[in-house]
Coordinates of C-alpha atoms in Angstrom, one line a residue:
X1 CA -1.4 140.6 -49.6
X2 CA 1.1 140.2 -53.1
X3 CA 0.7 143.4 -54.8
X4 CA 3.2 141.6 -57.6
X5 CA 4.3 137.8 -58.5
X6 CA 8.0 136.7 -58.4
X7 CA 10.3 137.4 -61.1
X8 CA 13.5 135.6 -61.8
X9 CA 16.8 137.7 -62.1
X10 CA 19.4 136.3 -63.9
X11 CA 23.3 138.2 -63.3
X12 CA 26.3 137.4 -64.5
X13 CA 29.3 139.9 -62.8
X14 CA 33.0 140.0 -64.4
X15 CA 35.5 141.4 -62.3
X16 CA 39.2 142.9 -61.9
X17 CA 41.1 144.5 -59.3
X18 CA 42.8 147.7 -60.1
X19 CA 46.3 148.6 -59.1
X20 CA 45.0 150.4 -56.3
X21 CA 43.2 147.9 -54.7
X22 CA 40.1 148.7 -56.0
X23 CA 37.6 145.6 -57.0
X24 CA 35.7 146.8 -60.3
X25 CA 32.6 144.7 -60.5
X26 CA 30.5 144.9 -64.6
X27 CA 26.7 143.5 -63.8
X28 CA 24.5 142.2 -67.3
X29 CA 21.2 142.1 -65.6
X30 CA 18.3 140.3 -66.7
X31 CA 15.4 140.9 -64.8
X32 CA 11.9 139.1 -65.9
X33 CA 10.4 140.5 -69.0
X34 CA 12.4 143.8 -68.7
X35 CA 15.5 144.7 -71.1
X36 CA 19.2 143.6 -70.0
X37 CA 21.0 146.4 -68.2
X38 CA 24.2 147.2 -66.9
X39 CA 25.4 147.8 -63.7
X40 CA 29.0 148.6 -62.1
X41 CA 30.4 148.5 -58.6
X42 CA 33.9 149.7 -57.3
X43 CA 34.9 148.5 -53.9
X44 CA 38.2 149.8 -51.9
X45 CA 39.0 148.0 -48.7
X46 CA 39.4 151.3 -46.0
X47 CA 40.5 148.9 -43.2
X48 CA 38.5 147.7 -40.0
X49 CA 35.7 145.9 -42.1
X50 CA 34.7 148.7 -43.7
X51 CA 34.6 149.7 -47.6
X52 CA 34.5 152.1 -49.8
X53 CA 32.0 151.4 -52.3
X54 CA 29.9 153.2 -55.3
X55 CA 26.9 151.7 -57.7
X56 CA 26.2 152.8 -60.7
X57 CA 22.4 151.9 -59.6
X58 CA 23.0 154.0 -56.2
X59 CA 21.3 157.3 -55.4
X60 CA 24.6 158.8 -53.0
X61 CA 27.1 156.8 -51.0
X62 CA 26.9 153.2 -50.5
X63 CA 27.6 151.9 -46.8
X64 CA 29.2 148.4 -46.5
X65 CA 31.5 146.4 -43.9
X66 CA 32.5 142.8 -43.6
X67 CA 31.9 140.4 -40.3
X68 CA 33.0 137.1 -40.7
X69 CA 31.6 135.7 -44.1
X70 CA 29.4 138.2 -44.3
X71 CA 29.0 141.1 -46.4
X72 CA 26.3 143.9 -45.3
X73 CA 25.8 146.9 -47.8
X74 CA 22.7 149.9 -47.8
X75 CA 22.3 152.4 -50.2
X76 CA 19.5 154.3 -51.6
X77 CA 17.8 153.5 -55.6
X78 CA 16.1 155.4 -57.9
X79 CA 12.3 156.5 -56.7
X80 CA 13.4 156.6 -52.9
X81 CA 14.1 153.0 -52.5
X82 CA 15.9 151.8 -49.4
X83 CA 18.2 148.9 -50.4
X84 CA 19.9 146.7 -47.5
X85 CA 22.0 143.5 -48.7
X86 CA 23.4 140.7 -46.9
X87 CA 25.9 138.3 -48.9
X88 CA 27.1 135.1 -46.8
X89 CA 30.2 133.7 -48.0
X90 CA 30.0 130.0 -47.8
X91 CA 32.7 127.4 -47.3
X92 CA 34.3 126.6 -49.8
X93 CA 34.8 130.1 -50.7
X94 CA 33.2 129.3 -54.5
X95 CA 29.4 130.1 -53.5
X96 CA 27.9 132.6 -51.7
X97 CA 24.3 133.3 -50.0
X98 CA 22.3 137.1 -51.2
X99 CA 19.4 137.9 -49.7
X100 CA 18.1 141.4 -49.8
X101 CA 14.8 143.9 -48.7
X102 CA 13.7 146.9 -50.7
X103 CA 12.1 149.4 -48.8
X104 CA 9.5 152.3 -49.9
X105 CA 8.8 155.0 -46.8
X106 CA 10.1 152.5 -44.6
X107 CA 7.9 149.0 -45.8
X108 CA 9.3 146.7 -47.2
X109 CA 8.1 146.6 -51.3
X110 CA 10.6 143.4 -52.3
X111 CA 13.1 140.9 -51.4
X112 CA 15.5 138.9 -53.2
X113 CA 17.1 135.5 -52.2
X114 CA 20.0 134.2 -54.9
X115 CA 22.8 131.9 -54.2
X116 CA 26.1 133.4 -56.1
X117 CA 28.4 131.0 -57.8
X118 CA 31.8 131.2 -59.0
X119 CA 32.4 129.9 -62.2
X120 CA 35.9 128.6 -63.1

């Protein structure tokens, strides 16, 4: 059963590193018929795979490490949503694979698949 149709999300993300280390990622989100929004991320490399990592959309901590070409991150949303993300680095380096699951008490309420491209 669909309780909803599909919706196409369109992001475009502008980034710096800080001198710390520190990636600062700005978001414009456009997301069907709803109004653009912002979003930010700050990533900090702690060593092992692991990362230190806030979202401005995040309820709490955000959990991420690195294996490989791939980028796993969970977190918690707004209205008890369950977020997990997996981004697949691709060769090439300039293009990347996202696919991620939003859960509600544990189903799963949405999913996302996007290829990410690096524009020159």
């Amino acid at each position: 059963m669909t309780l909803s149709h599909a919706r196409r999300v369109h992001v475009v993300s502008d980034g710096e590193v800080d001198p710390d280390g520190t990636l600062v990622l700005v978001q414009h989100v456009k997301e069907g018929s709803k109004p653009p929004r912002e979003r930010t991320w700050h990533m900090r490399e702690l060593g092992g795979g692991r990362f230190a990592v806030s979202l401005s959309d995040a309820i709490g901590p955000v959990e991420a490490d690195v294996a490989g070409n791939r980028l796993h991150l969970r977190f918690r949303g707004k209205g008890g949503l369950g977020i997990e993300q997996w981004i697949y680095r691709q060769p090439g380096g300039d293009t990347a694979l996202n696919r991620m699951v939003v859960r509600k008490f544990g189903l799963p309420v949405a999913s996302l698949r996007e290829t990410i491209r690096q524009v020159p």
